[in-house]
Amino acid sequence: MLEHESVEKNELAEIVNRLRCEIELPPALEDFFDFEGILPTTADERRRFARMDLRSFGALEYRQTFPVLPRSSCWHRIYTKDLSRGGLCFLHSEQLFPMEQMHVILPAETVKTVLPRCERMIIEIRRCQRRGPRCYEIGACFISSFRDLAAEIASAS
Amino acid sequence: MIPIPVDAVPASSLNFDLYFERERGAAPVLYRKRWHPLEQADLERLLKRGVQTLYVPSVDQEAFREQMFEEVCQDETVSPERRYKVLRDVNRVVFDMAFRGRESEDLMSLLSSLAPQLAFVICREDLVVRDLFSLMEHDSGIYTHCVNVAVYCLILAAALGMTDMAELEELAMGALLHDIGKRHVQLAGTKQMSGLTRQQREQLQRHPTVGFQELVLRDQYTWAQLMVVYQHHERIDGQGSPVGSVEHEIHPWARICAIADVFHSITSDNAVRAPLTIEQALNVIDQQAGASFDREIAKCWNTKVWKKTSSRKS
Ligand SMILES: [Fe+2]
Ligand SMILES: [Fe+2]
Protein backbone atom coordinates (compact mmCIF):
# COMPACT_ATOMS: atom_id res chain seq x y z
CA MET A 1 0.00 0.00 0.00
CA LEU A 2 1.16 3.53 -0.70
CA GLU A 3 0.99 6.35 1.79
CA HIS A 4 -1.03 9.29 0.43
CA GLU A 5 1.07 11.89 2.14
CA SER A 6 4.29 10.73 0.56
CA VAL A 7 2.83 10.78 -2.92
CA GLU A 8 4.03 13.82 -4.76
CA LYS A 9 2.35 15.05 -7.88
CA ASN A 10 5.11 13.92 -10.19
CA GLU A 11 4.97 10.48 -8.66
CA LEU A 12 1.33 9.97 -9.49
CA ALA A 13 1.95 8.96 -13.07
CA GLU A 14 4.63 6.63 -11.80
CA ILE A 15 2.14 4.90 -9.48
CA VAL A 16 -0.34 4.45 -12.27
CA ASN A 17 2.29 3.01 -14.57
CA ARG A 18 3.56 0.56 -12.00
CA LEU A 19 0.15 -0.99 -11.39
CA ARG A 20 -0.74 -4.21 -13.12
CA CYS A 21 -3.96 -4.05 -15.09
CA GLU A 22 -6.53 -6.68 -14.28
CA ILE A 23 -9.22 -5.46 -16.65
CA GLU A 24 -10.17 -7.71 -19.57
CA LEU A 25 -11.78 -5.66 -22.32
CA PRO A 26 -14.66 -7.62 -23.87
CA PRO A 27 -14.94 -7.74 -27.70
CA ALA A 28 -17.58 -5.00 -27.63
CA LEU A 29 -15.05 -2.63 -26.05
CA GLU A 30 -12.03 -3.54 -28.17
CA ASP A 31 -11.97 -0.05 -29.68
CA PHE A 32 -12.19 1.53 -26.22
CA PHE A 33 -9.01 3.59 -26.66
CA ASP A 34 -9.79 4.62 -30.23
CA PHE A 35 -11.60 7.86 -29.70
CA GLU A 36 -11.39 10.92 -27.57
CA GLY A 37 -13.13 14.27 -27.44
CA ILE A 38 -15.87 16.26 -25.79
CA LEU A 39 -19.12 14.40 -25.31
CA PRO A 40 -22.18 16.48 -26.05
CA THR A 41 -24.68 16.61 -23.22
CA THR A 42 -27.83 15.06 -24.61
CA ALA A 43 -31.22 16.54 -23.91
CA ASP A 44 -32.43 13.65 -21.78
CA GLU A 45 -29.47 13.86 -19.44
CA ARG A 46 -29.73 16.26 -16.59
CA ARG A 47 -26.03 16.74 -16.24
CA ARG A 48 -24.63 19.77 -14.53
CA PHE A 49 -21.27 19.62 -16.29
CA ALA A 50 -20.22 18.74 -19.82
CA ARG A 51 -18.39 15.46 -20.08
CA MET A 52 -15.06 15.03 -21.75
CA ASP A 53 -14.13 11.74 -23.27
CA LEU A 54 -10.96 10.62 -21.57
CA ARG A 55 -9.63 7.27 -22.75
CA SER A 56 -6.67 6.92 -20.48
CA PHE A 57 -5.39 5.26 -17.33
CA GLY A 58 -5.80 6.03 -13.69
CA ALA A 59 -5.39 4.44 -10.30
CA LEU A 60 -8.01 3.54 -7.79
CA GLU A 61 -7.30 3.05 -4.12
CA TYR A 62 -9.69 0.80 -2.26
CA ARG A 63 -10.94 1.91 1.08
CA GLN A 64 -13.36 0.25 3.44
CA THR A 65 -16.64 2.14 3.36
CA PHE A 66 -19.19 -0.29 4.80
CA PRO A 67 -18.68 -2.42 7.90
CA VAL A 68 -20.18 -5.43 6.07
CA LEU A 69 -17.94 -5.22 3.00
CA PRO A 70 -14.27 -5.75 3.80
CA ARG A 71 -11.93 -3.86 1.48
CA SER A 72 -8.21 -3.94 2.02
CA SER A 73 -6.51 -0.73 1.09
CA CYS A 74 -4.63 -1.30 -2.16
CA TRP A 75 -4.26 0.31 -5.58
CA HIS A 76 -5.75 -0.88 -8.87
CA ARG A 77 -5.18 0.30 -12.40
CA ILE A 78 -8.35 1.56 -14.05
CA TYR A 79 -9.24 2.75 -17.54
CA THR A 80 -10.87 6.15 -17.52
CA LYS A 81 -13.75 6.63 -19.95
CA ASP A 82 -15.04 10.13 -19.47
CA LEU A 83 -14.74 12.92 -17.02
CA SER A 84 -16.54 16.06 -15.99
CA ARG A 85 -16.12 18.52 -13.16
CA GLY A 86 -18.74 16.54 -11.27
CA GLY A 87 -17.57 13.00 -11.77
CA LEU A 88 -15.84 10.22 -13.60
CA CYS A 89 -16.70 7.11 -15.54
CA PHE A 90 -14.14 4.31 -15.65
CA LEU A 91 -13.59 0.63 -16.28
CA HIS A 92 -12.45 -1.64 -13.48
CA SER A 93 -11.89 -5.37 -13.08
CA GLU A 94 -14.21 -5.78 -10.08
CA GLN A 95 -17.70 -4.86 -9.10
CA LEU A 96 -18.04 -1.85 -6.82
CA PHE A 97 -21.17 -0.95 -4.91
CA PRO A 98 -23.24 2.24 -4.71
CA MET A 99 -21.97 4.69 -2.10
CA GLU A 100 -18.56 3.11 -1.72
CA GLN A 101 -15.96 5.85 -1.32
CA MET A 102 -12.43 5.59 -2.66
CA HIS A 103 -9.46 7.54 -3.89
CA VAL A 104 -8.70 7.92 -7.54
CA ILE A 105 -5.61 9.31 -9.25
CA LEU A 106 -5.99 10.74 -12.72
CA PRO A 107 -3.36 11.58 -15.33
CA ALA A 108 -2.24 15.15 -14.89
CA GLU A 109 -2.14 16.59 -18.39
CA THR A 110 -5.71 15.70 -19.30
CA VAL A 111 -7.22 16.40 -15.97
CA LYS A 112 -5.91 19.92 -15.84
CA THR A 113 -8.32 21.11 -18.49
CA VAL A 114 -11.31 19.82 -16.58
CA LEU A 115 -10.22 19.83 -12.98
CA PRO A 116 -7.88 22.76 -12.51
CA ARG A 117 -6.18 21.88 -9.26
CA CYS A 118 -6.70 18.36 -8.24
CA GLU A 119 -5.40 15.05 -9.46
CA ARG A 120 -6.02 12.80 -6.52
CA MET A 121 -9.71 12.83 -5.90
CA ILE A 122 -12.22 11.25 -3.58
CA ILE A 123 -15.05 9.55 -5.40
CA GLU A 124 -18.35 8.02 -4.40
CA ILE A 125 -19.68 5.19 -6.55
CA ARG A 126 -23.06 5.87 -8.15
CA ARG A 127 -23.58 2.98 -10.56
CA CYS A 128 -21.81 -0.13 -11.74
CA GLN A 129 -22.55 -2.16 -14.86
CA ARG A 130 -20.98 -5.40 -15.88
CA ARG A 131 -19.48 -5.23 -19.37
CA GLY A 132 -17.56 -8.53 -19.25
CA PRO A 133 -16.12 -11.14 -16.90
CA ARG A 134 -13.41 -8.81 -15.59
CA CYS A 135 -14.78 -5.53 -16.78
CA TYR A 136 -17.21 -3.24 -15.00
CA GLU A 137 -18.19 0.22 -16.11
CA ILE A 138 -18.46 2.44 -13.08
CA GLY A 139 -19.91 5.90 -12.66
CA ALA A 140 -18.76 7.93 -9.68
CA CYS A 141 -19.05 11.49 -8.50
CA PHE A 142 -16.35 13.57 -6.90
CA ILE A 143 -16.87 14.45 -3.26
CA SER A 144 -14.85 16.88 -1.21
CA SER A 145 -14.09 14.58 1.71
CA PHE A 146 -14.89 11.11 2.97
CA ARG A 147 -18.14 10.98 4.84
CA ASP A 148 -17.96 9.71 8.38
CA LEU A 149 -20.24 6.76 7.73
CA ALA A 150 -19.49 5.19 11.09
CA ALA A 151 -21.01 8.26 12.75
CA GLU A 152 -23.97 8.24 10.36
CA ILE A 153 -24.59 4.58 11.08
CA ALA A 154 -24.36 5.14 14.81
CA SER A 155 -26.87 7.99 14.70
CA ALA A 156 -29.27 6.04 12.44
CA SER A 157 -29.40 2.97 14.66
CA MET B 1 -57.10 -18.97 16.38
CA ILE B 2 -54.64 -16.11 16.28
CA PRO B 3 -53.61 -14.67 19.63
CA ILE B 4 -53.68 -10.87 19.85
CA PRO B 5 -52.49 -8.93 22.90
CA VAL B 6 -55.40 -7.06 24.48
CA ASP B 7 -53.55 -3.76 24.33
CA ALA B 8 -53.19 -4.08 20.56
CA VAL B 9 -56.96 -4.42 20.00
CA PRO B 10 -58.56 -1.13 18.96
CA ALA B 11 -61.52 0.10 20.99
CA SER B 12 -64.02 0.35 18.15
CA SER B 13 -66.57 -1.61 16.23
CA LEU B 14 -64.61 -4.53 14.81
CA ASN B 15 -65.34 -6.55 11.69
CA PHE B 16 -64.17 -9.82 13.22
CA ASP B 17 -65.15 -12.01 16.16
CA LEU B 18 -63.07 -11.95 19.32
CA TYR B 19 -62.54 -14.88 21.67
CA PHE B 20 -60.97 -15.12 25.10
CA GLU B 21 -59.94 -17.72 27.66
CA ARG B 22 -62.41 -17.59 30.51
CA GLU B 23 -59.83 -19.49 32.55
CA ARG B 24 -56.16 -19.79 31.84
CA GLY B 25 -55.54 -22.72 29.54
CA ALA B 26 -59.25 -23.28 28.73
CA ALA B 27 -60.48 -23.32 25.14
CA PRO B 28 -61.26 -19.76 23.99
CA VAL B 29 -64.92 -18.79 24.04
CA LEU B 30 -66.69 -15.97 22.21
CA TYR B 31 -66.09 -12.59 23.82
CA ARG B 32 -67.51 -10.14 21.25
CA LYS B 33 -69.43 -10.82 18.09
CA ARG B 34 -68.28 -8.76 15.11
CA TRP B 35 -69.64 -5.20 14.89
CA HIS B 36 -70.49 -5.26 18.57
CA PRO B 37 -68.93 -2.01 19.84
CA LEU B 38 -65.88 -2.51 21.97
CA GLU B 39 -64.94 0.27 24.35
CA GLN B 40 -61.71 1.17 26.07
CA ALA B 41 -63.36 0.41 29.43
CA ASP B 42 -64.08 -3.16 28.24
CA LEU B 43 -60.44 -3.71 27.35
CA GLU B 44 -59.29 -2.25 30.65
CA ARG B 45 -61.66 -4.54 32.52
CA LEU B 46 -60.17 -7.52 30.73
CA LEU B 47 -56.66 -6.48 31.68
CA LYS B 48 -57.74 -6.00 35.28
CA ARG B 49 -59.08 -9.57 35.28
CA GLY B 50 -55.68 -10.74 34.08
CA VAL B 51 -56.77 -11.43 30.51
CA GLN B 52 -53.84 -10.38 28.37
CA THR B 53 -54.73 -12.12 25.12
CA LEU B 54 -57.73 -12.20 22.84
CA TYR B 55 -58.12 -14.55 19.88
CA VAL B 56 -59.28 -13.99 16.32
CA PRO B 57 -60.63 -17.07 14.50
CA SER B 58 -58.57 -18.15 11.50
CA VAL B 59 -61.52 -17.54 9.15
CA ASP B 60 -61.50 -13.87 10.16
CA GLN B 61 -57.82 -13.35 9.43
CA GLU B 62 -58.45 -11.33 6.29
CA ALA B 63 -60.95 -9.06 8.01
CA PHE B 64 -58.60 -8.63 10.96
CA ARG B 65 -55.71 -7.69 8.71
CA GLU B 66 -57.83 -5.22 6.73
CA GLN B 67 -59.14 -3.45 9.79
CA MET B 68 -55.73 -3.32 11.44
CA PHE B 69 -54.21 -1.88 8.27
CA GLU B 70 -56.75 0.91 8.43
CA GLU B 71 -56.15 1.34 12.11
CA VAL B 72 -52.42 1.86 11.72
CA CYS B 73 -52.32 3.54 8.36
CA GLN B 74 -55.15 5.98 8.40
CA ASP B 75 -55.56 7.19 11.94
CA GLU B 76 -52.89 9.77 12.60
CA THR B 77 -53.93 10.20 16.19
CA VAL B 78 -52.71 6.70 17.01
CA SER B 79 -49.45 6.93 18.93
CA PRO B 80 -46.32 5.52 17.30
CA GLU B 81 -45.98 2.97 20.08
CA ARG B 82 -49.45 1.66 19.54
CA ARG B 83 -49.10 1.63 15.76
CA TYR B 84 -46.02 -0.39 16.31
CA LYS B 85 -47.73 -2.99 18.43
CA VAL B 86 -50.62 -3.29 16.03
CA LEU B 87 -48.33 -3.73 13.08
CA ARG B 88 -46.41 -6.40 14.88
CA ASP B 89 -49.59 -8.42 15.26
CA VAL B 90 -50.80 -7.77 11.76
CA ASN B 91 -47.45 -8.87 10.49
CA ARG B 92 -47.64 -12.10 12.37
CA VAL B 93 -51.08 -12.77 10.97
CA VAL B 94 -50.14 -12.00 7.37
CA PHE B 95 -47.23 -14.33 7.76
CA ASP B 96 -49.41 -16.99 9.24
CA MET B 97 -51.93 -16.61 6.41
CA ALA B 98 -49.27 -16.97 3.79
CA PHE B 99 -48.25 -20.29 5.30
CA ARG B 100 -51.72 -21.70 5.60
CA GLY B 101 -53.41 -23.93 3.06
CA ARG B 102 -50.19 -25.54 2.01
CA GLU B 103 -50.01 -28.05 4.77
CA SER B 104 -50.82 -31.08 2.66
CA GLU B 105 -47.28 -31.52 1.40
CA ASP B 106 -44.65 -32.90 3.77
CA LEU B 107 -42.44 -29.91 3.31
CA MET B 108 -45.27 -27.49 3.89
CA SER B 109 -46.24 -29.07 7.15
CA LEU B 110 -42.65 -28.87 8.32
CA LEU B 111 -42.59 -25.22 7.41
CA SER B 112 -45.92 -24.39 8.89
CA SER B 113 -44.69 -25.80 12.17
CA LEU B 114 -41.78 -23.38 11.93
CA ALA B 115 -43.93 -20.50 10.80
CA PRO B 116 -45.21 -19.12 14.09
CA GLN B 117 -41.72 -19.12 15.54
CA LEU B 118 -40.26 -17.51 12.44
CA ALA B 119 -42.99 -14.94 12.30
CA PHE B 120 -42.43 -14.15 15.93
CA VAL B 121 -38.72 -13.66 15.50
CA ILE B 122 -39.19 -11.44 12.47
CA CYS B 123 -41.77 -9.34 14.23
CA ARG B 124 -39.49 -9.01 17.21
CA GLU B 125 -36.82 -7.37 15.11
CA ASP B 126 -37.68 -3.75 15.70
CA LEU B 127 -35.85 -2.46 12.70
CA VAL B 128 -37.52 -4.75 10.22
CA VAL B 129 -40.91 -3.96 11.67
CA ARG B 130 -40.25 -0.24 11.38
CA ASP B 131 -39.17 -0.56 7.76
CA LEU B 132 -42.14 -2.74 6.92
CA PHE B 133 -44.41 -0.31 8.64
CA SER B 134 -43.28 2.52 6.42
CA LEU B 135 -43.71 0.28 3.41
CA MET B 136 -47.22 -0.61 4.49
CA GLU B 137 -48.06 3.04 4.99
CA HIS B 138 -46.80 3.71 1.50
CA ASP B 139 -48.52 0.80 -0.23
CA SER B 140 -50.11 -2.14 1.52
CA GLY B 141 -49.98 -4.14 -1.74
CA ILE B 142 -46.19 -4.04 -1.76
CA TYR B 143 -46.19 -4.98 1.89
CA THR B 144 -48.32 -8.07 1.30
CA HIS B 145 -46.14 -8.96 -1.67
CA CYS B 146 -42.99 -8.76 0.49
CA VAL B 147 -44.43 -11.00 3.18
CA ASN B 148 -45.47 -13.58 0.61
CA VAL B 149 -42.10 -13.46 -1.12
CA ALA B 150 -40.43 -14.02 2.27
CA VAL B 151 -42.59 -17.07 2.83
CA TYR B 152 -41.82 -18.48 -0.63
CA CYS B 153 -38.11 -17.88 -0.02
CA LEU B 154 -38.29 -19.87 3.19
CA ILE B 155 -40.10 -22.74 1.54
CA LEU B 156 -37.64 -22.81 -1.33
CA ALA B 157 -34.57 -22.50 0.91
CA ALA B 158 -35.81 -25.36 3.07
CA ALA B 159 -36.43 -27.46 -0.04
CA LEU B 160 -32.86 -26.73 -1.12
CA GLY B 161 -31.66 -28.13 2.19
CA MET B 162 -31.24 -25.06 4.35
CA THR B 163 -32.08 -26.20 7.86
CA ASP B 164 -30.36 -23.73 10.14
CA MET B 165 -33.05 -21.61 11.81
CA ALA B 166 -30.82 -18.59 12.23
CA GLU B 167 -29.98 -18.69 8.55
CA LEU B 168 -33.63 -19.10 7.55
CA GLU B 169 -34.56 -16.12 9.69
CA GLU B 170 -31.80 -14.06 8.15
CA LEU B 171 -33.01 -14.93 4.66
CA ALA B 172 -36.63 -14.20 5.57
CA MET B 173 -35.70 -10.77 6.84
CA GLY B 174 -33.78 -9.97 3.68
CA ALA B 175 -36.72 -11.12 1.57
CA LEU B 176 -39.19 -9.11 3.64
CA LEU B 177 -37.17 -6.03 2.76
CA HIS B 178 -36.38 -6.88 -0.87
CA ASP B 179 -38.62 -4.14 -2.32
CA ILE B 180 -38.01 -1.59 0.43
CA GLY B 181 -36.59 0.82 -2.18
CA LYS B 182 -40.08 1.14 -3.66
CA ARG B 183 -41.35 3.14 -0.74
CA HIS B 184 -39.90 6.28 -2.27
CA VAL B 185 -41.72 5.83 -5.57
CA GLN B 186 -44.95 7.79 -5.71
CA LEU B 187 -47.28 5.54 -7.65
CA ALA B 188 -50.58 6.98 -6.45
CA GLY B 189 -53.30 5.36 -8.50
CA THR B 190 -51.13 4.23 -11.38
CA LYS B 191 -50.22 0.59 -11.32
CA GLN B 192 -49.67 0.08 -15.02
CA MET B 193 -46.15 0.62 -16.29
CA SER B 194 -47.51 2.44 -19.34
CA GLY B 195 -49.28 4.93 -17.08
CA LEU B 196 -46.11 5.93 -15.27
CA THR B 197 -44.14 9.05 -15.99
CA ARG B 198 -40.55 8.61 -17.10
CA GLN B 199 -39.38 9.75 -13.69
CA GLN B 200 -41.57 7.20 -11.91
CA ARG B 201 -40.33 4.46 -14.22
CA GLU B 202 -36.73 5.38 -13.53
CA GLN B 203 -37.37 5.47 -9.80
CA LEU B 204 -39.05 2.09 -9.97
CA GLN B 205 -36.15 0.61 -11.89
CA ARG B 206 -33.75 1.95 -9.30
CA HIS B 207 -35.51 0.37 -6.31
CA PRO B 208 -32.87 -2.36 -5.71
CA THR B 209 -30.15 0.30 -5.63
CA VAL B 210 -32.17 2.68 -3.48
CA GLY B 211 -33.02 -0.14 -1.05
CA PHE B 212 -29.39 -1.22 -0.86
CA GLN B 213 -28.17 2.33 -0.25
CA GLU B 214 -30.61 2.78 2.54
CA LEU B 215 -29.98 -0.48 4.37
CA VAL B 216 -26.21 -0.62 3.97
CA LEU B 217 -25.85 2.41 6.20
CA ARG B 218 -27.72 0.78 9.04
CA ASP B 219 -25.11 -1.69 10.22
CA GLN B 220 -27.98 -4.06 11.04
CA TYR B 221 -28.11 -6.23 7.99
CA THR B 222 -25.74 -8.87 6.72
CA TRP B 223 -24.13 -8.80 3.30
CA ALA B 224 -26.33 -11.70 2.20
CA GLN B 225 -29.47 -9.75 3.15
CA LEU B 226 -28.20 -6.69 1.33
CA MET B 227 -27.58 -8.80 -1.76
CA VAL B 228 -31.18 -10.05 -1.67
CA VAL B 229 -32.24 -6.40 -1.86
CA TYR B 230 -29.65 -5.33 -4.45
CA GLN B 231 -29.61 -8.36 -6.73
CA HIS B 232 -33.16 -9.74 -6.79
CA HIS B 233 -33.72 -8.39 -10.33
CA GLU B 234 -30.47 -9.77 -11.71
CA ARG B 235 -30.76 -12.62 -14.19
CA ILE B 236 -28.51 -15.64 -14.62
CA ASP B 237 -27.89 -14.66 -18.27
CA GLY B 238 -26.68 -11.16 -17.33
CA GLN B 239 -29.71 -9.36 -18.75
CA GLY B 240 -30.97 -8.21 -15.37
CA SER B 241 -30.40 -5.06 -13.38
CA PRO B 242 -28.85 -3.05 -11.80
CA VAL B 243 -25.42 -4.51 -12.65
CA GLY B 244 -26.04 -7.29 -15.16
CA SER B 245 -24.26 -9.83 -12.98
CA VAL B 246 -24.29 -13.44 -14.17
CA GLU B 247 -24.69 -16.86 -12.60
CA HIS B 248 -22.60 -17.24 -9.44
CA GLU B 249 -21.86 -13.54 -9.26
CA ILE B 250 -25.43 -13.33 -8.03
CA HIS B 251 -25.75 -14.27 -4.37
CA PRO B 252 -27.61 -17.59 -3.92
CA TRP B 253 -30.21 -15.90 -1.72
CA ALA B 254 -30.88 -13.32 -4.42
CA ARG B 255 -31.33 -16.19 -6.89
CA ILE B 256 -33.85 -17.75 -4.52
CA CYS B 257 -35.62 -14.43 -4.06
CA ALA B 258 -35.79 -13.83 -7.82
CA ILE B 259 -37.94 -16.93 -8.28
CA ALA B 260 -40.10 -16.23 -5.23
CA ASP B 261 -40.57 -12.63 -6.39
CA VAL B 262 -41.63 -13.43 -9.95
CA PHE B 263 -43.80 -16.34 -8.84
CA HIS B 264 -45.75 -14.20 -6.41
CA SER B 265 -46.01 -11.27 -8.83
CA ILE B 266 -47.46 -13.31 -11.69
CA THR B 267 -49.86 -15.31 -9.54
CA SER B 268 -51.29 -12.37 -7.63
CA ASP B 269 -53.92 -9.93 -8.66
CA ASN B 270 -52.78 -6.56 -9.89
CA ALA B 271 -54.01 -3.91 -12.27
CA VAL B 272 -51.57 -4.78 -15.05
CA ARG B 273 -52.87 -8.23 -15.95
CA ALA B 274 -54.93 -11.11 -14.67
CA PRO B 275 -53.12 -13.49 -12.33
CA LEU B 276 -51.71 -16.68 -13.82
CA THR B 277 -52.74 -20.03 -12.44
CA ILE B 278 -50.14 -21.97 -10.45
CA GLU B 279 -49.74 -24.30 -13.42
CA GLN B 280 -49.11 -21.40 -15.81
CA ALA B 281 -46.72 -19.73 -13.39
CA LEU B 282 -44.73 -22.94 -12.96
CA ASN B 283 -44.42 -23.12 -16.75
CA VAL B 284 -43.03 -19.58 -16.77
CA ILE B 285 -40.44 -20.54 -14.15
CA ASP B 286 -39.60 -23.66 -16.13
CA GLN B 287 -39.22 -21.75 -19.39
CA GLN B 288 -37.03 -19.10 -17.79
CA ALA B 289 -34.77 -21.57 -15.97
CA GLY B 290 -31.21 -21.00 -17.13
CA ALA B 291 -32.06 -17.55 -18.53
CA SER B 292 -33.73 -15.51 -15.81
CA PHE B 293 -33.41 -18.07 -13.07
CA ASP B 294 -30.84 -20.42 -11.66
CA ARG B 295 -31.61 -23.76 -13.28
CA GLU B 296 -31.18 -25.88 -10.14
CA ILE B 297 -33.15 -23.56 -7.90
CA ALA B 298 -35.97 -23.29 -10.46
CA LYS B 299 -36.04 -27.07 -10.77
CA CYS B 300 -36.27 -27.43 -7.00
CA TRP B 301 -39.11 -24.90 -6.84
CA ASN B 302 -41.13 -26.66 -9.51
CA THR B 303 -40.46 -30.30 -8.77
CA LYS B 304 -39.74 -30.45 -5.06
CA VAL B 305 -41.99 -27.71 -3.77
CA TRP B 306 -44.85 -27.88 -6.28
CA LYS B 307 -44.30 -31.46 -7.45
CA LYS B 308 -44.42 -30.48 -11.10
CA THR B 309 -42.38 -32.30 -13.70
CA SER B 310 -40.67 -30.25 -16.38
CA SER B 311 -42.37 -30.03 -19.76
CA ARG B 312 -39.04 -29.22 -21.35
CA LYS B 313 -36.27 -31.53 -22.37
CA SER B 314 -33.07 -30.61 -20.56
FE1 LIG C 1 -38.25 -5.72 -6.79
FE1 LIG D 1 -40.75 -7.83 -5.40
Tab-separated table of C-alpha atoms and ligand atoms in Angstrom, chain B residues 145 149 178-179 182 207 232-233 261 265, ligand 2:
chain	number	residue	atom	x	y	z
B	145	HIS	CA	-46.140	-8.960	-1.671
B	149	VAL	CA	-42.100	-13.464	-1.116
B	178	HIS	CA	-36.380	-6.883	-0.871
B	179	ASP	CA	-38.625	-4.137	-2.320
B	182	LYS	CA	-40.082	1.143	-3.659
B	207	HIS	CA	-35.513	0.366	-6.311
B	232	HIS	CA	-33.165	-9.739	-6.787
B	233	HIS	CA	-33.719	-8.386	-10.326
B	261	ASP	CA	-40.569	-12.628	-6.391
B	265	SER	CA	-46.012	-11.269	-8.831
C	2	FE	FE	-40.750	-7.830	-5.399
